[in-house]
Short mmCIF file of C-alpha atoms and ligand atoms in Angstrom, two decimals:
data_model
loop_
_atom_site.label_atom_id
_atom_site.label_comp_id
_atom_site.label_asym_id
_atom_site.label_seq_id
_atom_site.Cartn_x
_atom_site.Cartn_y
_atom_site.Cartn_z
CA MET A 1 0.12 -0.44 -0.08
CA SER A 2 1.59 3.16 -0.92
CA TYR A 3 1.38 5.36 1.59
CA PRO A 4 1.08 9.81 0.81
CA ALA A 5 3.77 12.15 1.92
CA LEU A 6 2.55 13.44 5.24
CA TYR A 7 3.40 17.00 4.07
CA ARG A 8 0.35 16.25 1.15
CA VAL A 9 -1.88 15.34 3.46
CA PHE A 10 -1.32 18.10 5.50
CA TRP A 11 -1.55 20.64 2.73
CA PRO A 12 -3.02 23.66 4.09
CA PRO A 13 -5.82 23.98 2.13
CA THR A 14 -7.14 28.02 2.56
CA PHE A 15 -5.03 31.10 3.17
CA SER A 16 -6.01 31.09 6.88
CA GLU A 17 -4.36 27.51 7.60
CA VAL A 18 -1.22 28.61 6.05
CA ARG A 19 1.42 29.16 9.21
CA GLY A 20 3.47 32.03 9.69
CA GLN A 21 2.39 33.85 6.94
CA ASP A 22 -0.42 36.41 7.97
CA HIS A 23 0.79 39.13 5.90
CA ILE A 24 0.65 37.35 3.03
CA SER A 25 -2.72 35.84 3.09
CA THR A 26 -4.67 38.56 4.71
CA THR A 27 -3.16 40.89 1.63
CA LEU A 28 -4.57 38.01 -0.95
CA LYS A 29 -7.55 37.15 0.27
CA ASN A 30 -8.72 40.89 0.45
CA ALA A 31 -7.52 40.95 -3.54
CA ILE A 32 -9.44 38.72 -4.02
CA LEU A 33 -12.56 39.74 -2.51
CA THR A 34 -12.09 43.30 -3.99
CA GLU A 35 -10.87 42.16 -7.37
CA ARG A 36 -8.03 43.72 -7.30
CA LEU A 37 -5.78 40.84 -8.45
CA ALA A 38 -2.09 41.50 -9.70
CA HIS A 39 -0.97 39.64 -13.42
CA ALA A 40 1.72 38.16 -11.61
CA TYR A 41 2.66 37.52 -8.32
CA LEU A 42 6.24 36.68 -6.95
CA PHE A 43 6.91 34.41 -3.86
CA CYS A 44 10.02 34.73 -2.36
CA GLY A 45 11.37 33.09 0.53
CA PRO A 46 12.99 29.85 2.32
CA ARG A 47 12.12 26.64 1.53
CA GLY A 48 9.17 24.96 2.86
CA THR A 49 7.26 28.56 4.23
CA GLY A 50 4.35 27.77 2.16
CA LYS A 51 5.11 29.55 -1.18
CA THR A 52 3.23 26.62 -2.96
CA SER A 53 0.94 26.06 -0.77
CA SER A 54 -0.40 29.66 -0.89
CA ALA A 55 -0.23 29.49 -4.84
CA LYS A 56 -2.34 26.38 -5.36
CA ILE A 57 -4.52 28.44 -2.93
CA LEU A 58 -4.61 31.22 -4.89
CA ALA A 59 -5.12 28.99 -7.71
CA LYS A 60 -8.26 27.36 -6.31
CA ALA A 61 -9.71 30.81 -4.98
CA VAL A 62 -9.62 32.49 -8.58
CA ASN A 63 -11.03 29.36 -10.34
CA CYS A 64 -13.20 28.53 -7.33
CA LEU A 65 -17.19 28.24 -7.70
CA ASP A 66 -17.93 29.49 -4.32
CA LEU A 67 -15.83 31.40 -2.53
CA GLN A 68 -15.69 31.85 0.88
CA ASN A 69 -14.84 34.88 1.84
CA GLY A 70 -11.80 35.53 -0.39
CA GLU A 71 -11.08 31.40 0.63
CA PRO A 72 -11.78 28.58 -1.60
CA CYS A 73 -14.00 26.20 -0.95
CA ASN A 74 -12.26 22.83 -1.35
CA GLN A 75 -15.73 21.31 -2.62
CA CYS A 76 -16.62 22.10 -5.67
CA ALA A 77 -15.32 20.68 -8.90
CA ASN A 78 -12.59 23.34 -9.99
CA CYS A 79 -11.37 22.93 -6.19
CA ARG A 80 -11.17 19.21 -5.82
CA ALA A 81 -9.68 19.02 -9.09
CA ILE A 82 -7.24 21.12 -8.18
CA ASN A 83 -6.40 19.67 -5.27
CA GLU A 84 -6.02 16.21 -6.97
CA ASP A 85 -3.57 17.87 -9.93
CA ASN A 86 -6.32 16.91 -12.21
CA PHE A 87 -7.30 20.37 -13.75
CA LEU A 88 -6.05 21.38 -17.04
CA ASP A 89 -5.87 25.53 -16.49
CA VAL A 90 -3.09 25.07 -13.37
CA LEU A 91 -0.27 24.63 -14.58
CA GLU A 92 2.90 23.57 -12.94
CA ILE A 93 6.89 24.16 -14.14
CA ASP A 94 9.39 23.60 -11.74
CA ALA A 95 12.45 25.26 -13.62
CA ALA A 96 14.80 23.35 -11.44
CA SER A 97 14.43 20.22 -13.38
CA ASN A 98 15.07 21.24 -17.17
CA ARG A 99 15.80 24.70 -16.91
CA GLY A 100 12.29 25.52 -18.14
CA ILE A 101 13.22 26.32 -21.77
CA ASP A 102 10.70 23.59 -23.50
CA GLU A 103 7.65 24.14 -20.67
CA ILE A 104 8.11 28.45 -21.39
CA ARG A 105 8.53 28.05 -25.23
CA ASP A 106 4.89 25.56 -24.92
CA LEU A 107 3.13 28.47 -22.64
CA ARG A 108 4.23 31.15 -24.94
CA ASP A 109 2.32 29.24 -27.68
CA LYS A 110 -0.57 28.44 -25.55
CA VAL A 111 -1.12 31.16 -22.91
CA ARG A 112 -3.53 32.89 -25.21
CA PHE A 113 -6.36 30.30 -25.38
CA ALA A 114 -8.90 30.52 -23.10
CA PRO A 115 -9.13 28.35 -20.23
CA SER A 116 -10.71 25.07 -20.95
CA GLN A 117 -12.18 24.22 -17.51
CA GLY A 118 -12.09 27.05 -15.36
CA LYS A 119 -12.10 31.09 -15.50
CA LYS A 120 -8.40 31.90 -15.28
CA LYS A 121 -5.06 30.00 -16.86
CA VAL A 122 -2.54 30.09 -13.97
CA TYR A 123 0.80 29.28 -14.42
CA ILE A 124 2.95 28.53 -11.47
CA ILE A 125 6.46 28.77 -12.38
CA ASP A 126 8.48 27.02 -8.91
CA GLU A 127 12.64 27.80 -8.80
CA VAL A 128 11.69 30.60 -11.05
CA HIS A 129 15.51 31.59 -10.88
CA MET A 130 16.78 28.62 -12.31
CA LEU A 131 15.07 29.65 -15.62
CA THR A 132 17.92 30.40 -18.73
CA ASN A 133 18.35 33.47 -20.50
CA GLU A 134 16.48 32.36 -22.96
CA ALA A 135 13.42 31.15 -21.15
CA PHE A 136 13.24 34.44 -19.29
CA ASN A 137 13.21 36.45 -22.36
CA ALA A 138 10.12 34.51 -23.63
CA LEU A 139 8.76 35.10 -20.20
CA LEU A 140 8.91 38.56 -20.18
CA LYS A 141 7.32 38.67 -23.75
CA THR A 142 4.23 36.97 -21.90
CA LEU A 143 4.52 39.33 -18.82
CA GLU A 144 4.95 42.58 -20.98
CA GLU A 145 0.81 42.14 -22.51
CA PRO A 146 -0.11 39.22 -20.35
CA PRO A 147 -4.55 38.14 -21.54
CA ALA A 148 -6.91 39.15 -18.46
CA HIS A 149 -7.61 35.21 -18.27
CA VAL A 150 -4.03 34.21 -17.01
CA LEU A 151 -2.79 34.55 -13.44
CA PHE A 152 0.86 34.31 -13.34
CA ILE A 153 2.88 32.73 -10.10
CA LEU A 154 6.90 32.37 -9.55
CA ALA A 155 8.39 31.14 -6.39
CA THR A 156 11.98 31.27 -5.67
CA THR A 157 14.19 30.71 -3.12
CA GLU A 158 16.89 33.38 -4.69
CA PRO A 159 15.21 36.44 -6.14
CA GLN A 160 18.04 38.02 -6.43
CA LYS A 161 18.68 35.71 -9.15
CA ILE A 162 16.01 37.21 -11.57
CA PRO A 163 15.69 40.19 -13.74
CA LEU A 164 14.82 43.48 -12.90
CA THR A 165 12.93 43.69 -16.16
CA ILE A 166 10.92 40.19 -14.95
CA LEU A 167 10.58 41.51 -10.85
CA SER A 168 9.34 44.62 -12.03
CA ARG A 169 5.75 43.19 -13.67
CA CYS A 170 5.07 40.95 -10.42
CA GLN A 171 4.09 41.74 -7.52
CA ARG A 172 6.42 40.82 -5.08
CA PHE A 173 5.75 38.78 -1.30
CA ASP A 174 8.15 37.64 0.75
CA PHE A 175 7.78 34.45 3.37
CA ARG A 176 8.91 34.58 6.46
CA LYS A 177 11.13 31.59 8.17
CA ILE A 178 7.44 30.02 10.46
CA ASN A 179 8.94 30.62 14.23
CA THR A 180 10.06 27.55 15.80
CA SER A 181 6.75 27.32 18.33
CA GLU A 182 4.47 27.77 15.55
CA ILE A 183 6.41 24.40 13.43
CA ALA A 184 6.05 22.88 16.96
CA ASN A 185 1.96 23.65 17.82
CA HIS A 186 1.34 22.36 13.51
CA LEU A 187 3.61 19.04 14.41
CA ALA A 188 1.54 18.92 17.96
CA ASP A 189 -1.89 18.91 15.32
CA ILE A 190 -0.88 16.80 13.17
CA VAL A 191 0.77 14.14 15.13
CA GLN A 192 -2.37 14.33 17.44
CA GLU A 193 -4.82 13.46 14.41
CA GLU A 194 -2.26 10.44 13.40
CA GLY A 195 -2.47 9.67 16.85
CA VAL A 196 0.95 9.37 16.93
CA ALA A 197 2.64 9.80 20.91
CA ILE A 198 5.84 12.17 20.68
CA SER A 199 7.99 13.70 23.72
CA GLU A 200 8.30 17.19 23.58
CA GLU A 201 11.64 17.07 23.56
CA ALA A 202 11.49 15.00 20.18
CA LEU A 203 8.69 17.39 18.78
CA ASN A 204 11.05 20.65 19.37
CA ALA A 205 14.25 19.03 18.05
CA ILE A 206 12.59 18.51 14.72
CA ALA A 207 10.52 22.22 15.02
CA ARG A 208 14.13 23.70 15.82
CA LYS A 209 16.07 21.78 12.64
CA ALA A 210 13.71 22.62 10.43
CA ALA A 211 14.58 26.24 10.54
CA GLY A 212 11.96 28.00 9.80
CA GLY A 213 10.53 25.58 7.39
CA MET A 214 7.64 24.11 7.82
CA ARG A 215 7.55 21.25 5.01
CA ASP A 216 11.16 20.10 6.28
CA ALA A 217 9.73 20.09 9.78
CA ILE A 218 6.89 17.40 8.33
CA SER A 219 9.04 15.80 6.35
CA VAL A 220 11.26 14.58 9.05
CA LEU A 221 7.87 14.13 11.64
CA ASP A 222 6.73 11.64 8.91
CA GLN A 223 10.44 9.75 8.62
CA CYS A 224 10.29 9.24 12.05
CA ILE A 225 7.04 8.04 12.19
CA ALA A 226 8.25 5.57 9.84
CA PHE A 227 11.48 4.52 11.65
CA ALA A 228 9.82 4.44 15.54
CA GLY A 229 6.08 4.11 14.81
CA ALA A 230 3.33 5.78 17.26
CA ARG A 231 5.89 6.56 19.84
CA ILE A 232 8.52 9.13 19.22
CA GLU A 233 11.39 9.68 21.35
CA LEU A 234 14.30 12.34 21.08
CA GLU A 235 16.85 9.49 19.92
CA HIS A 236 14.85 8.83 17.19
CA VAL A 237 14.79 12.03 15.39
CA GLU A 238 18.54 12.37 16.08
CA MET A 239 18.84 9.15 14.48
CA VAL A 240 16.40 10.38 11.84
CA LEU A 241 18.19 13.30 11.22
CA GLY A 242 21.97 12.03 11.79
CA THR A 243 22.14 14.93 14.15
CA VAL A 244 24.55 14.84 17.17
CA SER A 245 22.55 15.77 20.38
CA GLU A 246 23.30 18.57 22.39
CA GLU A 247 24.26 16.69 25.11
CA ALA A 248 27.14 14.85 22.90
CA THR A 249 27.99 18.40 21.76
CA ALA A 250 27.97 19.89 25.14
CA ALA A 251 30.82 16.96 25.57
CA LEU A 252 32.43 17.85 22.35
CA ILE A 253 32.99 21.50 23.36
CA ASP A 254 34.21 20.93 27.13
CA THR A 255 37.10 18.41 25.87
CA VAL A 256 37.99 21.52 24.21
CA ILE A 257 37.47 23.22 26.87
CA GLY A 258 39.83 21.12 29.09
CA GLN A 259 41.93 21.07 25.72
CA ASP A 260 41.83 17.16 26.03
CA TYR A 261 42.96 15.91 22.61
CA SER A 262 42.11 12.16 23.33
CA ARG A 263 39.20 12.73 24.18
CA LEU A 264 37.86 14.76 21.60
CA PHE A 265 39.71 12.28 18.90
CA VAL A 266 37.68 9.66 20.34
CA SER A 267 34.52 11.55 20.13
CA LEU A 268 34.68 12.90 17.05
CA ASN A 269 35.22 9.10 16.32
CA ASP A 270 32.63 7.81 18.06
CA PHE A 271 30.06 10.40 15.63
CA VAL A 272 31.91 9.27 12.67
CA GLN A 273 31.78 5.79 13.68
CA GLN A 274 27.56 6.19 14.14
CA GLY A 275 27.08 7.14 10.69
CA LYS A 276 26.80 10.72 11.68
CA ASP A 277 27.51 12.93 8.77
CA ILE A 278 31.03 15.18 9.27
CA LYS A 279 29.24 18.38 7.43
CA GLN A 280 26.10 17.75 9.94
CA ILE A 281 28.69 17.17 12.92
CA LEU A 282 30.42 20.64 12.35
CA ARG A 283 26.63 22.38 11.78
CA ASP A 284 25.55 21.39 14.76
CA CYS A 285 28.35 22.53 17.11
CA ILE A 286 28.54 26.20 14.78
CA GLN A 287 24.42 26.06 15.89
CA TYR A 288 25.67 25.15 19.95
CA CYS A 289 28.57 27.39 19.93
CA ARG A 290 25.78 30.33 18.64
CA GLN A 291 23.86 28.79 21.29
CA LEU A 292 26.40 29.58 23.28
CA LEU A 293 27.23 32.90 22.07
CA LEU A 294 23.46 33.92 22.45
CA LEU A 295 24.20 33.08 26.07
CA LYS A 296 26.48 35.39 26.74
CA VAL A 297 25.58 38.07 24.56
CA ALA A 298 21.21 38.02 25.02
CA PRO A 299 20.34 35.98 27.31
CA LYS A 300 17.31 37.59 27.55
CA GLU A 301 16.31 37.84 24.07
CA GLN A 302 13.98 35.23 23.11
CA LEU A 303 16.61 33.88 20.67
CA ILE A 304 18.18 30.76 22.36
CA GLU A 305 16.88 27.13 20.89
CA LEU A 306 18.14 25.17 23.39
CA SER A 307 16.43 22.36 25.04
CA PRO A 308 15.42 22.81 29.06
CA ASP A 309 17.81 19.77 29.63
CA SER A 310 20.56 20.94 28.31
CA MET A 311 19.93 24.78 29.86
CA ASP A 312 22.62 24.43 32.62
CA LYS A 313 25.37 22.85 31.41
CA ALA A 314 25.20 25.29 28.57
CA LYS A 315 25.06 28.21 30.70
CA GLN A 316 28.01 26.73 32.60
CA GLN A 317 30.02 26.70 29.56
CA ALA A 318 28.64 29.84 27.94
CA GLN A 319 30.12 31.31 31.71
CA ALA A 320 33.32 29.90 30.66
CA LEU A 321 33.74 30.90 27.00
CA PRO A 322 35.24 34.35 26.34
CA VAL A 323 32.58 36.33 23.50
CA GLU A 324 36.39 36.12 21.36
CA PHE A 325 36.66 32.36 21.44
CA LEU A 326 33.20 31.98 20.89
CA GLY A 327 33.57 33.97 17.17
CA ARG A 328 36.16 32.18 16.50
CA MET A 329 34.79 28.99 17.20
CA ILE A 330 32.16 29.39 14.60
CA ASN A 331 34.17 30.72 11.44
CA ARG A 332 36.81 27.88 12.46
CA LEU A 333 34.41 25.84 12.27
CA ALA A 334 32.43 27.00 9.11
CA THR A 335 36.07 27.18 7.61
CA ALA A 336 35.84 23.68 8.55
CA GLU A 337 32.58 23.51 6.20
CA LYS A 338 33.63 24.93 3.41
CA ASP A 339 36.64 23.23 3.19
CA LEU A 340 34.75 19.44 2.93
CA ARG A 341 33.74 20.60 -0.67
CA TYR A 342 37.71 20.41 -1.55
CA SER A 343 38.76 17.69 0.74
CA ASN A 344 38.30 13.52 0.24
CA GLN A 345 39.28 13.48 4.03
CA PRO A 346 36.50 14.66 5.85
CA GLN A 347 37.50 13.77 9.20
CA ILE A 348 40.59 15.41 8.70
CA VAL A 349 39.15 18.55 8.00
CA LEU A 350 36.75 18.30 11.26
CA GLU A 351 39.81 16.79 13.40
CA THR A 352 42.35 19.74 12.59
CA ALA A 353 39.41 22.46 13.21
CA PHE A 354 39.13 20.96 16.40
CA VAL A 355 43.10 20.82 17.23
CA ASP A 356 43.22 24.30 15.62
CA LEU A 357 40.92 25.59 18.86
CA MET A 358 42.52 23.86 21.36
CA ILE A 359 45.75 24.96 20.31
CA GLN A 360 45.19 28.37 20.53
CA GLY A 361 43.26 27.96 23.71
CA THR A 362 39.92 29.24 25.14
CA GLU A 363 41.59 32.51 26.25
CA PRO A 364 41.70 35.99 24.04
CA ALA A 365 44.48 35.29 21.58
CA VAL A 366 46.71 38.00 22.92
CA GLN A 367 49.97 35.84 24.11
CA ALA A 368 50.90 32.98 22.13
CA VAL A 369 50.69 29.08 24.24
CA THR A 370 54.33 28.30 24.83
CA GLU A 371 55.05 24.62 25.95
CA PRO A 372 55.68 24.36 29.28
CA GLN A 373 58.81 24.00 29.95
CA LYS A 374 60.34 21.08 31.91
CA PRO A 375 62.09 21.98 35.16
CA GLN A 376 66.07 21.62 34.60
CA ARG A 377 67.01 19.52 37.27
CA THR A 378 69.99 21.07 37.64
CA ALA A 379 68.92 24.69 38.55
CA GLN A 380 66.67 23.28 40.85
CA LYS A 381 69.49 21.69 42.62
CA LYS A 382 71.29 24.62 43.23
CA GLU A 383 68.61 25.93 45.58
CA GLN A 384 65.51 24.56 47.61
CA THR A 385 62.65 27.35 46.85
CA ALA A 386 62.38 27.94 43.77
CA THR A 387 60.24 30.85 42.01
CA THR A 388 58.73 30.58 38.94
CA ALA A 389 56.55 32.07 36.15
CA LYS A 390 55.61 29.82 33.89
CA PRO A 391 53.24 30.26 30.57
CA VAL A 392 49.63 29.14 31.34
CA GLN A 393 50.15 25.90 31.39
CA LYS A 394 47.58 24.12 28.88
CA LEU A 395 46.94 21.52 31.28
CA VAL A 396 44.76 18.84 30.65
CA ALA A 397 41.82 18.48 32.91
CA SER A 398 40.09 15.16 33.43
CA GLU A 399 37.24 15.06 31.59
CA GLU A 400 35.12 13.45 34.55
CA LEU A 401 35.52 16.43 37.00
CA LEU A 402 34.74 18.91 34.15
CA GLN A 403 31.27 17.45 33.12
CA GLN A 404 30.69 17.21 36.70
CA TRP A 405 32.21 20.47 37.59
CA SER A 406 27.80 22.52 37.32
CA GLU A 407 27.63 19.64 40.36
CA VAL A 408 30.43 20.53 42.10
CA MET A 409 29.06 24.25 41.76
CA ASN A 410 25.56 22.76 43.06
CA ARG A 411 26.86 21.40 45.84
CA ILE A 412 29.06 23.88 46.62
CA LYS A 413 25.82 26.31 46.78
CA SER A 414 23.86 24.64 48.96
CA LYS A 415 27.30 25.08 51.55
CA SER A 416 27.91 28.35 50.76
CA VAL A 417 25.98 30.87 48.81
CA LYS A 418 28.70 33.06 49.06
CA LEU A 419 31.59 30.86 48.56
CA HIS A 420 29.77 29.54 45.24
CA ALA A 421 29.53 33.36 43.84
CA PHE A 422 33.28 33.68 44.45
CA LEU A 423 34.34 30.67 43.08
CA ASN A 424 32.59 31.33 39.75
CA GLU A 425 34.92 33.29 38.42
CA ALA A 426 37.28 30.15 38.77
CA LYS A 427 38.23 27.54 36.31
CA PRO A 428 39.00 24.17 36.99
CA ALA A 429 42.04 24.40 35.15
CA ALA A 430 43.23 20.74 35.89
CA PHE A 431 42.49 17.81 37.86
CA GLN A 432 45.47 14.94 38.26
CA ASN A 433 46.87 12.87 40.97
CA GLY A 434 44.68 14.35 42.89
CA GLU A 435 45.13 17.53 42.92
CA LEU A 436 42.76 19.94 41.53
CA ILE A 437 44.18 23.45 40.73
CA LEU A 438 41.33 26.57 40.44
CA ARG A 439 42.54 29.40 38.38
CA PHE A 440 41.67 32.93 38.30
CA SER A 441 42.32 35.32 35.91
CA HIS A 442 44.30 38.39 37.24
CA GLN A 443 41.01 40.90 37.44
CA TYR A 444 39.74 38.85 39.77
CA LYS A 445 41.99 38.91 42.20
CA PHE A 446 39.78 39.56 45.10
CA HIS A 447 38.08 36.30 44.50
CA TYR A 448 41.12 34.55 44.01
CA ASN A 449 41.90 35.92 47.64
CA THR A 450 38.75 34.48 49.47
CA VAL A 451 38.64 31.04 47.69
CA ASN A 452 41.93 30.40 49.36
CA GLN A 453 41.43 30.38 52.36
CA GLU A 454 42.47 27.50 54.15
CA GLU A 455 38.39 26.98 55.00
CA ASN A 456 37.31 27.63 51.72
CA LEU A 457 39.43 25.04 50.28
CA ARG A 458 38.51 22.68 52.93
CA LEU A 459 35.22 22.83 51.76
CA ILE A 460 35.60 22.63 48.28
CA ALA A 461 37.85 19.28 48.48
CA GLN A 462 35.55 17.92 50.67
CA VAL A 463 32.83 18.08 48.11
CA VAL A 464 34.85 17.01 45.09
CA GLN A 465 35.92 14.41 47.34
CA GLU A 466 32.19 13.21 47.65
CA LEU A 467 32.17 12.65 43.93
CA THR A 468 35.08 11.39 43.11
CA GLY A 469 35.51 8.76 46.43
CA ALA A 470 38.95 10.40 46.25
CA PRO A 471 41.08 12.52 49.05
CA VAL A 472 41.59 15.97 46.71
CA LYS A 473 44.26 18.52 47.79
CA VAL A 474 42.90 22.12 45.63
CA THR A 475 45.11 24.58 45.08
CA ALA A 476 44.16 28.39 43.56
CA GLU A 477 46.13 29.82 41.38
CA LEU A 478 46.04 33.79 40.12
CA GLU A 479 47.33 34.79 36.73
CA ASN A 480 49.32 37.48 36.05
CA GLU A 481 48.29 40.39 33.50
CA GLU A 482 50.21 38.00 30.86
CA GLY A 483 47.97 35.14 32.20
CA HIS A 484 50.95 33.50 33.52
CA ILE A 485 50.89 32.08 36.90
CA LYS A 486 53.44 33.25 39.95
CA GLN A 487 54.06 31.29 42.39
CA GLU A 488 55.98 30.26 45.25
CA LEU A 489 56.95 26.35 45.28
CA THR A 490 59.00 24.42 46.99
CA LEU A 491 60.69 21.89 45.18
CA ALA A 492 59.26 18.87 46.39
CA ASP A 493 55.54 20.28 46.02
CA GLU A 494 56.38 20.92 42.32
CA ALA A 495 57.86 17.31 42.38
CA ARG A 496 54.41 16.11 43.68
CA ARG A 497 52.51 17.90 41.34
CA MET A 498 54.87 15.96 38.26
CA PHE A 499 54.66 12.63 39.88
CA GLY A 500 52.53 12.05 42.05
CA GLU A 501 52.26 11.74 45.99
CA ASP A 502 53.23 8.17 46.12
CA VAL A 503 56.24 9.10 44.64
CA PRO A 504 59.22 8.77 46.91
CA ILE A 505 60.58 12.67 47.07
CA GLU A 506 64.51 12.95 48.03
CA ILE A 507 66.01 16.30 47.56
CA ILE A 508 69.65 16.72 46.92
ZN1 LIG B 601 -14.66 26.42 -4.96
#
């Protein structure tokens, strides 16, 4: 049994059921009611926003035998025939398929003949910008002297590619991207009618991915129903779309923040093994970084599109990352997406984009990152106390702790709101060999001094120990203006940090 595509089943039958384009629907209905229709319309806008649906409705309205307040009745013989694509006087031309040469020539020959079935001949030319020059010229001839019984509806996603001579003879309507909540509402209506259960996260994920296009959203829903049956969850949507979940994207960003190279390669490889498209991985990451940027610069505007489950984690990451870095990240990943076209090694393009970002670090690109210098044993032998000003070490933080950092912060908040507030400015820079290093930028000296008090360090250690189950030492570090750490370390401290507590240390 063949099964009609959902978007065909839910094709809006009237202007008032076209979502998100009220400004256009109202104008067209008025034009029909007052009999002030133009000879040619140009419908511009992103894909799936209702251009073809509106063209069909307009074609029905001008041929309807029982017009209902400017809307087609969908009951009369003409409306029904048009709905069934079985009406001789509504001709659809897809300019994308063969660039329209034969069709436009045919159109020019036949346009003079009166309609055979209805009141008006309607030509709907989809993707009109794809017409050849020759076809445009032929079309222009008919647009210059259109017979009264003809209506042209041209639709395009790229109006800038249409010759001015054509544009000037059309009344233009710009279709908007449909907002996410409007798409979600419509999908909710459809699933209800189809008797399908879908989780809210799954529904919103589809709506967000459609990026303003209703037809795409309905197509994805259709595929999800085919894939998952009568109960759709978020993971089904992710499988169908081949997208990377927000959770997985957030974990990937953590590896960038923590400069955890090995984890990065493993994660990217996992995505590829799961069959995710590399372009899609990049797009999902770009989209996620954009959300972080919005959280950072415009948190109160209604622009953020993240699932509620991802929000806490995203806020925490947005706080940790400078605007400059997020901008750089979006740019670098977008460049990688472009580079994919010229590469037959897409995974390497993906990996190097992230490695580049990690090498530069998340700090504003003021200082070049220098490799941490290995302490020279000969120099150390000479003095018992070494004062070292070392470059910001890109220490690899244990990913587990980074992932749980919001949990650490939550627990600290429940014990001391004040400490939590000061700790907000700290970055967990490293967690290894039982030592957690918290780093403060130079402008947060006051925060550093407060956190660095004995009782506060103890409280943090206690919380981390609760989570990791092992004793931990917490050290706070303050960067100087160049982003370096100045610290007084005994040689034994330095050696313990390098080799761990268990190694017996003997200073000669
Ligand atoms: Zn009708």
